[in-house]
Amino acid sequence: MRRYTLGIAGREFVIDVQEIDADRFEVEVGDQRYEVTLAGDEDVPEATVTPALAPPQGSQAPSRPAAAAPTRTRAAPAGSAAPAAAPARAAARGGAWALNAPMPGVILELYVKAGDSVTRGQQIAVLDAMKMHNFIGAPRAGTISEVCVAAGQAVGHGDPIVRFAES
Amino acid sequence: MDPGTLGLLLQGLTHVTPQSAVMMTVAMVLLYLGIAKNYEPLLLLPIGAGCLLANLPLSPLIAEDGMLRVLYDMGIRNELFPLLIFIGIGALTDFGPLLENPRLVLLGAAGQFGIFLTLLLALLLGFSRPEAASIGIIGAIDGPTSIYVSGLLAPHLLGPITVAAYSYMSLVPIILPPIMKWLTTPQERRIRMPYSQRVISRRTRILFPIVVTVVVGTLVPFATPLIGMLMLGNLMKESGAVERLTKASAQEIANTVTLFLGLAIGSTMVGSEFLKPSTLAILVLGIVAFAVDGIAGVLFAKLLNRLSGGKVNPLIGAAGISAFPMAARVVQKVAQDEDFENFLLMHAMGANAAGQVASVVAGGVLLALMGAG
């Protein structure tokens, strides 16, 4: 699970994102829980976020496309629609820019360090799970910005192993 | 020196028979496979050594009160050794992946199909019913179960059946992948199965071995010794209350018994018993049983895949054959060969643990069918 604490227009939102599947996420905002499907996950290096994209207010909420389908029937309070849409992006960030442990185990070996550039499929680590040495390969080409674990460290499902630089 | 004295001194040499010479060669092959090829060395080395020692001329080790004879009487004839090993297997088996995904039990059942097909083939080849059942049990792909069942039904075939079971088990990484690739398309092998993160409570983990023992023991009384010992080991592990006993069962006792078991099995492989056409037939039928198990497992997983709308990777069916935990590792490896980001290991381990239980149940069912006790 990943937890994002975002300050939006002076309000703080704690958003918990749990990856269920490659394109399905369970997102918890405050006491609301949503099941979110990730339709696209793009890297848009040229685009910059401008102040015009300030979070919409409650009045706009009903007109927003239903990116997130609430699993509870209780109506979302005004203002929570915007954060509900945000986690989909946030989750995509977490999914796209980090290599997460596919199952619980122990990291036996690490073959990269911060600053290394890797190609897709290049070996990043060996994960010992159920006494089997598993090949962990890079999900994308890019530069490693951070190595989140040390050799010999136990990891849970979804814990980040390395992060990639976002450019 | 008169000729009589010379004869006494050279009686070792004069008692070398062609049969014992052949069996010593067989022993060398087993030792070679264990040491140089690393095929189940923990068993093939003691079996090879036992075979060699038993076939030396006039071997005192298999005479009355000889060490190998004592070991055989102590733990093979009365089924003690395989049961002791089962405690250790239970203490090493994690049923968590199976509890997270209980429908995998079906794959464990499908992976036993080879037992019954091989039994029928053996009957067609003219083996008696108890012999055919003992040969079929090679398809349980579980060493102690094979030893247990054949020890009760056909002790004279114990040597070849054990050797077949353990040699083929070590060949799982070679036998299974071609079957898996032949029966599945690359698209099917790429199906990802998300890792479910259901937390299994400690209470469930402790209750599981007790409930399985009671249910299986009631339904298949002949399986009670095997399932009871397997689940005893698991209960000790999951309860965490007797760490010393768990460790001893999984390591010291299992290691000691493995040595005794291997030596005693090897000592049953004497020329007059082993060098028969039936041994060759058993070796061939054994590999048929392995292959059919794998085929049935994968085909059944394909069926589950259809029924679930494409959510089950057919490869995990191959882990239902038992051969814990090697079969599950093979599944993971074949899946990752197709897509390095696909991790089926946990699901395969669940199917594999189910196969382990199903093997034991199948052994009990066979014994019940044969009316043995």
PDB file of N, CA and C in Angstrom, chain B residues 234-328:
ATOM      1  N   ASN B 234       2.776 -29.901  10.763  1.00  0.00           N
ATOM      2  CA  ASN B 234       2.292 -28.568  10.425  1.00  0.00           C
ATOM      3  C   ASN B 234       1.705 -27.859  11.645  1.00  0.00           C
ATOM      4  N   LEU B 235       1.013 -28.624  12.476  1.00  0.00           N
ATOM      5  CA  LEU B 235       0.435 -28.033  13.691  1.00  0.00           C
ATOM      6  C   LEU B 235       1.551 -27.525  14.605  1.00  0.00           C
ATOM      7  N   MET B 236       2.610 -28.300  14.731  1.00  0.00           N
ATOM      8  CA  MET B 236       3.732 -27.867  15.582  1.00  0.00           C
ATOM      9  C   MET B 236       4.331 -26.578  15.031  1.00  0.00           C
ATOM     10  N   LYS B 237       4.460 -26.520  13.687  1.00  0.00           N
ATOM     11  CA  LYS B 237       5.041 -25.330  13.065  1.00  0.00           C
ATOM     12  C   LYS B 237       4.137 -24.111  13.279  1.00  0.00           C
ATOM     13  N   GLU B 238       2.852 -24.267  12.949  1.00  0.00           N
ATOM     14  CA  GLU B 238       1.957 -23.111  12.961  1.00  0.00           C
ATOM     15  C   GLU B 238       1.633 -22.646  14.379  1.00  0.00           C
ATOM     16  N   SER B 239       1.613 -23.583  15.325  1.00  0.00           N
ATOM     17  CA  SER B 239       1.277 -23.166  16.690  1.00  0.00           C
ATOM     18  C   SER B 239       2.411 -22.335  17.282  1.00  0.00           C
ATOM     19  N   GLY B 240       3.636 -22.611  16.858  1.00  0.00           N
ATOM     20  CA  GLY B 240       4.764 -21.880  17.399  1.00  0.00           C
ATOM     21  C   GLY B 240       5.034 -22.213  18.854  1.00  0.00           C
ATOM     22  N   ALA B 241       4.309 -23.197  19.383  1.00  0.00           N
ATOM     23  CA  ALA B 241       4.423 -23.498  20.808  1.00  0.00           C
ATOM     24  C   ALA B 241       5.595 -24.420  21.111  1.00  0.00           C
ATOM     25  N   VAL B 242       6.014 -25.184  20.102  1.00  0.00           N
ATOM     26  CA  VAL B 242       7.055 -26.191  20.365  1.00  0.00           C
ATOM     27  C   VAL B 242       8.178 -26.041  19.336  1.00  0.00           C
ATOM     28  N   GLU B 243       8.787 -24.880  19.342  1.00  0.00           N
ATOM     29  CA  GLU B 243       9.767 -24.605  18.311  1.00  0.00           C
ATOM     30  C   GLU B 243      10.883 -25.663  18.255  1.00  0.00           C
ATOM     31  N   ARG B 244      11.277 -26.139  19.423  1.00  0.00           N
ATOM     32  CA  ARG B 244      12.360 -27.126  19.434  1.00  0.00           C
ATOM     33  C   ARG B 244      11.942 -28.410  18.743  1.00  0.00           C
ATOM     34  N   LEU B 245      10.691 -28.837  18.986  1.00  0.00           N
ATOM     35  CA  LEU B 245      10.222 -30.070  18.346  1.00  0.00           C
ATOM     36  C   LEU B 245      10.058 -29.864  16.848  1.00  0.00           C
ATOM     37  N   THR B 246       9.565 -28.675  16.472  1.00  0.00           N
ATOM     38  CA  THR B 246       9.408 -28.389  15.046  1.00  0.00           C
ATOM     39  C   THR B 246      10.761 -28.470  14.352  1.00  0.00           C
ATOM     40  N   LYS B 247      11.758 -27.838  14.965  1.00  0.00           N
ATOM     41  CA  LYS B 247      13.090 -27.807  14.360  1.00  0.00           C
ATOM     42  C   LYS B 247      13.667 -29.220  14.294  1.00  0.00           C
ATOM     43  N   ALA B 248      13.505 -29.963  15.375  1.00  0.00           N
ATOM     44  CA  ALA B 248      14.038 -31.333  15.393  1.00  0.00           C
ATOM     45  C   ALA B 248      13.358 -32.183  14.324  1.00  0.00           C
ATOM     46  N   SER B 249      12.034 -32.047  14.168  1.00  0.00           N
ATOM     47  CA  SER B 249      11.317 -32.846  13.172  1.00  0.00           C
ATOM     48  C   SER B 249      11.763 -32.501  11.771  1.00  0.00           C
ATOM     49  N   ALA B 250      11.925 -31.196  11.532  1.00  0.00           N
ATOM     50  CA  ALA B 250      12.238 -30.749  10.171  1.00  0.00           C
ATOM     51  C   ALA B 250      13.708 -30.968   9.839  1.00  0.00           C
ATOM     52  N   GLN B 251      14.559 -31.016  10.852  1.00  0.00           N
ATOM     53  CA  GLN B 251      15.987 -31.140  10.556  1.00  0.00           C
ATOM     54  C   GLN B 251      16.586 -32.445  11.099  1.00  0.00           C
ATOM     55  N   GLU B 252      16.837 -32.493  12.396  1.00  0.00           N
ATOM     56  CA  GLU B 252      17.602 -33.630  12.921  1.00  0.00           C
ATOM     57  C   GLU B 252      16.909 -34.964  12.649  1.00  0.00           C
ATOM     58  N   ILE B 253      15.606 -35.045  13.009  1.00  0.00           N
ATOM     59  CA  ILE B 253      14.921 -36.334  12.847  1.00  0.00           C
ATOM     60  C   ILE B 253      14.795 -36.666  11.363  1.00  0.00           C
ATOM     61  N   ALA B 254      14.384 -35.660  10.568  1.00  0.00           N
ATOM     62  CA  ALA B 254      14.196 -35.926   9.141  1.00  0.00           C
ATOM     63  C   ALA B 254      15.519 -36.352   8.497  1.00  0.00           C
ATOM     64  N   ASN B 255      16.614 -35.688   8.888  1.00  0.00           N
ATOM     65  CA  ASN B 255      17.904 -36.041   8.292  1.00  0.00           C
ATOM     66  C   ASN B 255      18.339 -37.449   8.688  1.00  0.00           C
ATOM     67  N   THR B 256      18.196 -37.754   9.970  1.00  0.00           N
ATOM     68  CA  THR B 256      18.598 -39.082  10.448  1.00  0.00           C
ATOM     69  C   THR B 256      17.783 -40.158   9.750  1.00  0.00           C
ATOM     70  N   VAL B 257      16.450 -39.935   9.722  1.00  0.00           N
ATOM     71  CA  VAL B 257      15.589 -40.954   9.135  1.00  0.00           C
ATOM     72  C   VAL B 257      15.858 -41.089   7.640  1.00  0.00           C
ATOM     73  N   THR B 258      16.167 -39.966   6.979  1.00  0.00           N
ATOM     74  CA  THR B 258      16.456 -40.034   5.545  1.00  0.00           C
ATOM     75  C   THR B 258      17.658 -40.944   5.291  1.00  0.00           C
ATOM     76  N   LEU B 259      18.665 -40.829   6.125  1.00  0.00           N
ATOM     77  CA  LEU B 259      19.843 -41.689   5.982  1.00  0.00           C
ATOM     78  C   LEU B 259      19.459 -43.155   6.178  1.00  0.00           C
ATOM     79  N   PHE B 260      18.715 -43.445   7.264  1.00  0.00           N
ATOM     80  CA  PHE B 260      18.319 -44.830   7.552  1.00  0.00           C
ATOM     81  C   PHE B 260      17.441 -45.375   6.430  1.00  0.00           C
ATOM     82  N   LEU B 261      16.488 -44.544   6.004  1.00  0.00           N
ATOM     83  CA  LEU B 261      15.537 -44.961   4.973  1.00  0.00           C
ATOM     84  C   LEU B 261      16.267 -45.294   3.674  1.00  0.00           C
ATOM     85  N   GLY B 262      17.170 -44.401   3.274  1.00  0.00           N
ATOM     86  CA  GLY B 262      17.898 -44.615   2.025  1.00  0.00           C
ATOM     87  C   GLY B 262      18.714 -45.893   2.073  1.00  0.00           C
ATOM     88  N   LEU B 263      19.455 -46.097   3.172  1.00  0.00           N
ATOM     89  CA  LEU B 263      20.290 -47.296   3.293  1.00  0.00           C
ATOM     90  C   LEU B 263      19.427 -48.549   3.254  1.00  0.00           C
ATOM     91  N   ALA B 264      18.310 -48.515   3.981  1.00  0.00           N
ATOM     92  CA  ALA B 264      17.466 -49.706   4.062  1.00  0.00           C
ATOM     93  C   ALA B 264      16.821 -50.008   2.720  1.00  0.00           C
ATOM     94  N   ILE B 265      16.372 -48.951   2.013  1.00  0.00           N
ATOM     95  CA  ILE B 265      15.777 -49.177   0.680  1.00  0.00           C
ATOM     96  C   ILE B 265      16.838 -49.744  -0.252  1.00  0.00           C
ATOM     97  N   GLY B 266      18.045 -49.158  -0.194  1.00  0.00           N
ATOM     98  CA  GLY B 266      19.131 -49.639  -1.058  1.00  0.00           C
ATOM     99  C   GLY B 266      19.408 -51.110  -0.805  1.00  0.00           C
ATOM    100  N   SER B 267      19.293 -51.534   0.455  1.00  0.00           N
ATOM    101  CA  SER B 267      19.628 -52.923   0.779  1.00  0.00           C
ATOM    102  C   SER B 267      18.601 -53.906   0.235  1.00  0.00           C
ATOM    103  N   THR B 268      17.414 -53.395  -0.154  1.00  0.00           N
ATOM    104  CA  THR B 268      16.438 -54.319  -0.751  1.00  0.00           C
ATOM    105  C   THR B 268      16.760 -54.601  -2.217  1.00  0.00           C
ATOM    106  N   MET B 269      17.682 -53.814  -2.770  1.00  0.00           N
ATOM    107  CA  MET B 269      17.980 -53.961  -4.197  1.00  0.00           C
ATOM    108  C   MET B 269      19.064 -55.003  -4.398  1.00  0.00           C
ATOM    109  N   VAL B 270      18.742 -56.279  -4.142  1.00  0.00           N
ATOM    110  CA  VAL B 270      19.710 -57.342  -4.403  1.00  0.00           C
ATOM    111  C   VAL B 270      19.362 -57.980  -5.739  1.00  0.00           C
ATOM    112  N   GLY B 271      20.412 -58.496  -6.389  1.00  0.00           N
ATOM    113  CA  GLY B 271      20.301 -58.939  -7.777  1.00  0.00           C
ATOM    114  C   GLY B 271      19.071 -59.762  -8.075  1.00  0.00           C
ATOM    115  N   SER B 272      18.816 -60.811  -7.252  1.00  0.00           N
ATOM    116  CA  SER B 272      17.745 -61.730  -7.609  1.00  0.00           C
ATOM    117  C   SER B 272      16.375 -61.033  -7.607  1.00  0.00           C
ATOM    118  N   GLU B 273      16.222 -60.000  -6.767  1.00  0.00           N
ATOM    119  CA  GLU B 273      14.946 -59.302  -6.693  1.00  0.00           C
ATOM    120  C   GLU B 273      14.831 -58.172  -7.715  1.00  0.00           C
ATOM    121  N   PHE B 274      15.959 -57.540  -7.987  1.00  0.00           N
ATOM    122  CA  PHE B 274      15.918 -56.297  -8.765  1.00  0.00           C
ATOM    123  C   PHE B 274      16.053 -56.554 -10.259  1.00  0.00           C
ATOM    124  N   LEU B 275      16.893 -57.529 -10.618  1.00  0.00           N
ATOM    125  CA  LEU B 275      17.179 -57.731 -12.048  1.00  0.00           C
ATOM    126  C   LEU B 275      16.097 -58.583 -12.693  1.00  0.00           C
ATOM    127  N   LYS B 276      14.961 -57.981 -12.890  1.00  0.00           N
ATOM    128  CA  LYS B 276      13.825 -58.671 -13.502  1.00  0.00           C
ATOM    129  C   LYS B 276      13.218 -57.732 -14.536  1.00  0.00           C
ATOM    130  N   PRO B 277      12.506 -58.293 -15.516  1.00  0.00           N
ATOM    131  CA  PRO B 277      11.834 -57.409 -16.483  1.00  0.00           C
ATOM    132  C   PRO B 277      10.864 -56.455 -15.784  1.00  0.00           C
ATOM    133  N   SER B 278      10.301 -56.895 -14.635  1.00  0.00           N
ATOM    134  CA  SER B 278       9.314 -56.051 -13.967  1.00  0.00           C
ATOM    135  C   SER B 278       9.927 -54.713 -13.541  1.00  0.00           C
ATOM    136  N   THR B 279      11.215 -54.710 -13.196  1.00  0.00           N
ATOM    137  CA  THR B 279      11.860 -53.460 -12.792  1.00  0.00           C
ATOM    138  C   THR B 279      11.832 -52.449 -13.937  1.00  0.00           C
ATOM    139  N   LEU B 280      12.135 -52.965 -15.124  1.00  0.00           N
ATOM    140  CA  LEU B 280      12.124 -52.090 -16.297  1.00  0.00           C
ATOM    141  C   LEU B 280      10.712 -51.549 -16.536  1.00  0.00           C
ATOM    142  N   ALA B 281       9.720 -52.456 -16.401  1.00  0.00           N
ATOM    143  CA  ALA B 281       8.332 -52.040 -16.596  1.00  0.00           C
ATOM    144  C   ALA B 281       7.958 -50.959 -15.588  1.00  0.00           C
ATOM    145  N   ILE B 282       8.438 -51.123 -14.337  1.00  0.00           N
ATOM    146  CA  ILE B 282       8.112 -50.143 -13.297  1.00  0.00           C
ATOM    147  C   ILE B 282       8.725 -48.785 -13.646  1.00  0.00           C
ATOM    148  N   LEU B 283       9.966 -48.808 -14.144  1.00  0.00           N
ATOM    149  CA  LEU B 283      10.613 -47.542 -14.489  1.00  0.00           C
ATOM    150  C   LEU B 283       9.844 -46.836 -15.603  1.00  0.00           C
ATOM    151  N   VAL B 284       9.370 -47.610 -16.591  1.00  0.00           N
ATOM    152  CA  VAL B 284       8.624 -47.004 -17.702  1.00  0.00           C
ATOM    153  C   VAL B 284       7.270 -46.497 -17.215  1.00  0.00           C
ATOM    154  N   LEU B 285       6.558 -47.337 -16.437  1.00  0.00           N
ATOM    155  CA  LEU B 285       5.245 -46.933 -15.942  1.00  0.00           C
ATOM    156  C   LEU B 285       5.358 -45.703 -15.036  1.00  0.00           C
ATOM    157  N   GLY B 286       6.459 -45.628 -14.293  1.00  0.00           N
ATOM    158  CA  GLY B 286       6.644 -44.495 -13.396  1.00  0.00           C
ATOM    159  C   GLY B 286       6.689 -43.184 -14.155  1.00  0.00           C
ATOM    160  N   ILE B 287       7.393 -43.182 -15.273  1.00  0.00           N
ATOM    161  CA  ILE B 287       7.492 -41.925 -16.013  1.00  0.00           C
ATOM    162  C   ILE B 287       6.158 -41.611 -16.697  1.00  0.00           C
ATOM    163  N   VAL B 288       5.412 -42.663 -17.077  1.00  0.00           N
ATOM    164  CA  VAL B 288       4.065 -42.444 -17.614  1.00  0.00           C
ATOM    165  C   VAL B 288       3.197 -41.764 -16.553  1.00  0.00           C
ATOM    166  N   ALA B 289       3.298 -42.271 -15.314  1.00  0.00           N
ATOM    167  CA  ALA B 289       2.494 -41.699 -14.229  1.00  0.00           C
ATOM    168  C   ALA B 289       2.828 -40.222 -14.043  1.00  0.00           C
ATOM    169  N   PHE B 290       4.112 -39.886 -14.092  1.00  0.00           N
ATOM    170  CA  PHE B 290       4.528 -38.490 -13.934  1.00  0.00           C
ATOM    171  C   PHE B 290       3.936 -37.623 -15.036  1.00  0.00           C
ATOM    172  N   ALA B 291       4.077 -38.109 -16.273  1.00  0.00           N
ATOM    173  CA  ALA B 291       3.635 -37.309 -17.406  1.00  0.00           C
ATOM    174  C   ALA B 291       2.126 -37.115 -17.369  1.00  0.00           C
ATOM    175  N   VAL B 292       1.389 -38.188 -17.060  1.00  0.00           N
ATOM    176  CA  VAL B 292      -0.071 -38.091 -17.056  1.00  0.00           C
ATOM    177  C   VAL B 292      -0.534 -37.131 -15.961  1.00  0.00           C
ATOM    178  N   ASP B 293       0.131 -37.191 -14.796  1.00  0.00           N
ATOM    179  CA  ASP B 293      -0.197 -36.240 -13.725  1.00  0.00           C
ATOM    180  C   ASP B 293      -0.064 -34.801 -14.220  1.00  0.00           C
ATOM    181  N   GLY B 294       1.057 -34.527 -14.862  1.00  0.00           N
ATOM    182  CA  GLY B 294       1.312 -33.167 -15.339  1.00  0.00           C
ATOM    183  C   GLY B 294       0.279 -32.751 -16.369  1.00  0.00           C
ATOM    184  N   ILE B 295      -0.039 -33.670 -17.307  1.00  0.00           N
ATOM    185  CA  ILE B 295      -1.007 -33.364 -18.362  1.00  0.00           C
ATOM    186  C   ILE B 295      -2.377 -33.088 -17.749  1.00  0.00           C
ATOM    187  N   ALA B 296      -2.797 -33.971 -16.830  1.00  0.00           N
ATOM    188  CA  ALA B 296      -4.111 -33.799 -16.210  1.00  0.00           C
ATOM    189  C   ALA B 296      -4.171 -32.486 -15.434  1.00  0.00           C
ATOM    190  N   GLY B 297      -3.087 -32.173 -14.734  1.00  0.00           N
ATOM    191  CA  GLY B 297      -3.073 -30.934 -13.952  1.00  0.00           C
ATOM    192  C   GLY B 297      -3.222 -29.710 -14.835  1.00  0.00           C
ATOM    193  N   VAL B 298      -2.448 -29.661 -15.922  1.00  0.00           N
ATOM    194  CA  VAL B 298      -2.492 -28.486 -16.797  1.00  0.00           C
ATOM    195  C   VAL B 298      -3.854 -28.389 -17.488  1.00  0.00           C
ATOM    196  N   LEU B 299      -4.369 -29.543 -17.960  1.00  0.00           N
ATOM    197  CA  LEU B 299      -5.667 -29.513 -18.647  1.00  0.00           C
ATOM    198  C   LEU B 299      -6.771 -29.053 -17.699  1.00  0.00           C
ATOM    199  N   PHE B 300      -6.685 -29.518 -16.454  1.00  0.00           N
ATOM    200  CA  PHE B 300      -7.717 -29.117 -15.501  1.00  0.00           C
ATOM    201  C   PHE B 300      -7.618 -27.621 -15.196  1.00  0.00           C
ATOM    202  N   ALA B 301      -6.398 -27.125 -15.115  1.00  0.00           N
ATOM    203  CA  ALA B 301      -6.225 -25.689 -14.878  1.00  0.00           C
ATOM    204  C   ALA B 301      -6.749 -24.892 -16.073  1.00  0.00           C
ATOM    205  N   LYS B 302      -6.611 -25.469 -17.282  1.00  0.00           N
ATOM    206  CA  LYS B 302      -7.165 -24.789 -18.460  1.00  0.00           C
ATOM    207  C   LYS B 302      -8.679 -24.695 -18.346  1.00  0.00           C
ATOM    208  N   LEU B 303      -9.278 -25.768 -17.846  1.00  0.00           N
ATOM    209  CA  LEU B 303     -10.727 -25.766 -17.646  1.00  0.00           C
ATOM    210  C   LEU B 303     -11.110 -24.689 -16.623  1.00  0.00           C
ATOM    211  N   LEU B 304     -10.365 -24.631 -15.522  1.00  0.00           N
ATOM    212  CA  LEU B 304     -10.639 -23.605 -14.512  1.00  0.00           C
ATOM    213  C   LEU B 304     -10.494 -22.215 -15.119  1.00  0.00           C
ATOM    214  N   ASN B 305      -9.516 -22.088 -16.016  1.00  0.00           N
ATOM    215  CA  ASN B 305      -9.290 -20.807 -16.668  1.00  0.00           C
ATOM    216  C   ASN B 305     -10.514 -20.393 -17.483  1.00  0.00           C
ATOM    217  N   ARG B 306     -11.076 -21.354 -18.244  1.00  0.00           N
ATOM    218  CA  ARG B 306     -12.299 -21.077 -19.006  1.00  0.00           C
ATOM    219  C   ARG B 306     -13.420 -20.649 -18.077  1.00  0.00           C
ATOM    220  N   LEU B 307     -13.616 -21.454 -17.026  1.00  0.00           N
ATOM    221  CA  LEU B 307     -14.748 -21.214 -16.126  1.00  0.00           C
ATOM    222  C   LEU B 307     -14.616 -19.876 -15.404  1.00  0.00           C
ATOM    223  N   SER B 308     -13.370 -19.460 -15.143  1.00  0.00           N
ATOM    224  CA  SER B 308     -13.186 -18.233 -14.370  1.00  0.00           C
ATOM    225  C   SER B 308     -13.073 -17.016 -15.289  1.00  0.00           C
ATOM    226  N   GLY B 309     -13.238 -17.229 -16.590  1.00  0.00           N
ATOM    227  CA  GLY B 309     -13.141 -16.110 -17.517  1.00  0.00           C
ATOM    228  C   GLY B 309     -11.720 -15.636 -17.712  1.00  0.00           C
ATOM    229  N   GLY B 310     -10.778 -16.572 -17.752  1.00  0.00           N
ATOM    230  CA  GLY B 310      -9.400 -16.225 -18.112  1.00  0.00           C
ATOM    231  C   GLY B 310      -8.547 -15.730 -16.969  1.00  0.00           C
ATOM    232  N   LYS B 311      -8.918 -16.085 -15.753  1.00  0.00           N
ATOM    233  CA  LYS B 311      -8.153 -15.558 -14.627  1.00  0.00           C
ATOM    234  C   LYS B 311      -7.142 -16.553 -14.056  1.00  0.00           C
ATOM    235  N   VAL B 312      -7.163 -17.786 -14.535  1.00  0.00           N
ATOM    236  CA  VAL B 312      -6.255 -18.790 -13.985  1.00  0.00           C
ATOM    237  C   VAL B 312      -5.207 -19.126 -15.038  1.00  0.00           C
ATOM    238  N   ASN B 313      -3.958 -19.006 -14.676  1.00  0.00           N
ATOM    239  CA  ASN B 313      -2.889 -19.390 -15.599  1.00  0.00           C
ATOM    240  C   ASN B 313      -2.778 -20.917 -15.584  1.00  0.00           C
ATOM    241  N   PRO B 314      -2.965 -21.552 -16.747  1.00  0.00           N
ATOM    242  CA  PRO B 314      -2.986 -23.023 -16.757  1.00  0.00           C
ATOM    243  C   PRO B 314      -1.696 -23.649 -16.223  1.00  0.00           C
ATOM    244  N   LEU B 315      -0.606 -22.892 -16.250  1.00  0.00           N
ATOM    245  CA  LEU B 315       0.660 -23.468 -15.795  1.00  0.00           C
ATOM    246  C   LEU B 315       0.580 -23.963 -14.360  1.00  0.00           C
ATOM    247  N   ILE B 316      -0.203 -23.269 -13.512  1.00  0.00           N
ATOM    248  CA  ILE B 316      -0.177 -23.668 -12.103  1.00  0.00           C
ATOM    249  C   ILE B 316      -0.757 -25.061 -11.900  1.00  0.00           C
ATOM    250  N   GLY B 317      -1.479 -25.573 -12.908  1.00  0.00           N
ATOM    251  CA  GLY B 317      -1.989 -26.943 -12.793  1.00  0.00           C
ATOM    252  C   GLY B 317      -0.866 -27.951 -12.643  1.00  0.00           C
ATOM    253  N   ALA B 318       0.268 -27.652 -13.261  1.00  0.00           N
ATOM    254  CA  ALA B 318       1.393 -28.583 -13.188  1.00  0.00           C
ATOM    255  C   ALA B 318       1.928 -28.708 -11.772  1.00  0.00           C
ATOM    256  N   ALA B 319       1.642 -27.716 -10.926  1.00  0.00           N
ATOM    257  CA  ALA B 319       2.124 -27.789  -9.544  1.00  0.00           C
ATOM    258  C   ALA B 319       1.245 -28.690  -8.699  1.00  0.00           C
ATOM    259  N   GLY B 320       0.071 -29.062  -9.227  1.00  0.00           N
ATOM    260  CA  GLY B 320      -0.841 -29.910  -8.466  1.00  0.00           C
ATOM    261  C   GLY B 320      -0.369 -31.339  -8.320  1.00  0.00           C
ATOM    262  N   ILE B 321       0.726 -31.682  -9.017  1.00  0.00           N
ATOM    263  CA  ILE B 321       1.173 -33.076  -8.991  1.00  0.00           C
ATOM    264  C   ILE B 321       1.807 -33.465  -7.677  1.00  0.00           C
ATOM    265  N   SER B 322       2.042 -32.523  -6.778  1.00  0.00           N
ATOM    266  CA  SER B 322       2.848 -32.779  -5.569  1.00  0.00           C
ATOM    267  C   SER B 322       4.311 -32.497  -5.922  1.00  0.00           C
ATOM    268  N   ALA B 323       5.264 -33.321  -5.473  1.00  0.00           N
ATOM    269  CA  ALA B 323       6.692 -32.992  -5.642  1.00  0.00           C
ATOM    270  C   ALA B 323       6.961 -31.617  -5.051  1.00  0.00           C
ATOM    271  N   PHE B 324       6.510 -31.447  -3.827  1.00  0.00           N
ATOM    272  CA  PHE B 324       6.633 -30.173  -3.133  1.00  0.00           C
ATOM    273  C   PHE B 324       8.082 -29.933  -2.738  1.00  0.00           C
ATOM    274  N   PRO B 325       8.628 -28.733  -2.897  1.00  0.00           N
ATOM    275  CA  PRO B 325       8.105 -27.556  -3.567  1.00  0.00           C
ATOM    276  C   PRO B 325       8.660 -27.390  -4.980  1.00  0.00           C
ATOM    277  N   MET B 326       9.260 -28.481  -5.500  1.00  0.00           N
ATOM    278  CA  MET B 326       9.965 -28.322  -6.763  1.00  0.00           C
ATOM    279  C   MET B 326       9.034 -27.972  -7.916  1.00  0.00           C
ATOM    280  N   ALA B 327       7.869 -28.625  -7.949  1.00  0.00           N
ATOM    281  CA  ALA B 327       6.947 -28.403  -9.059  1.00  0.00           C
ATOM    282  C   ALA B 327       6.520 -26.932  -9.119  1.00  0.00           C
ATOM    283  N   ALA B 328       6.301 -26.329  -7.940  1.00  0.00           N
ATOM    284  CA  ALA B 328       5.882 -24.919  -7.924  1.00  0.00           C
ATOM    285  C   ALA B 328       6.994 -24.031  -8.475  1.00  0.00           C
TER     286      ALA B 328
END
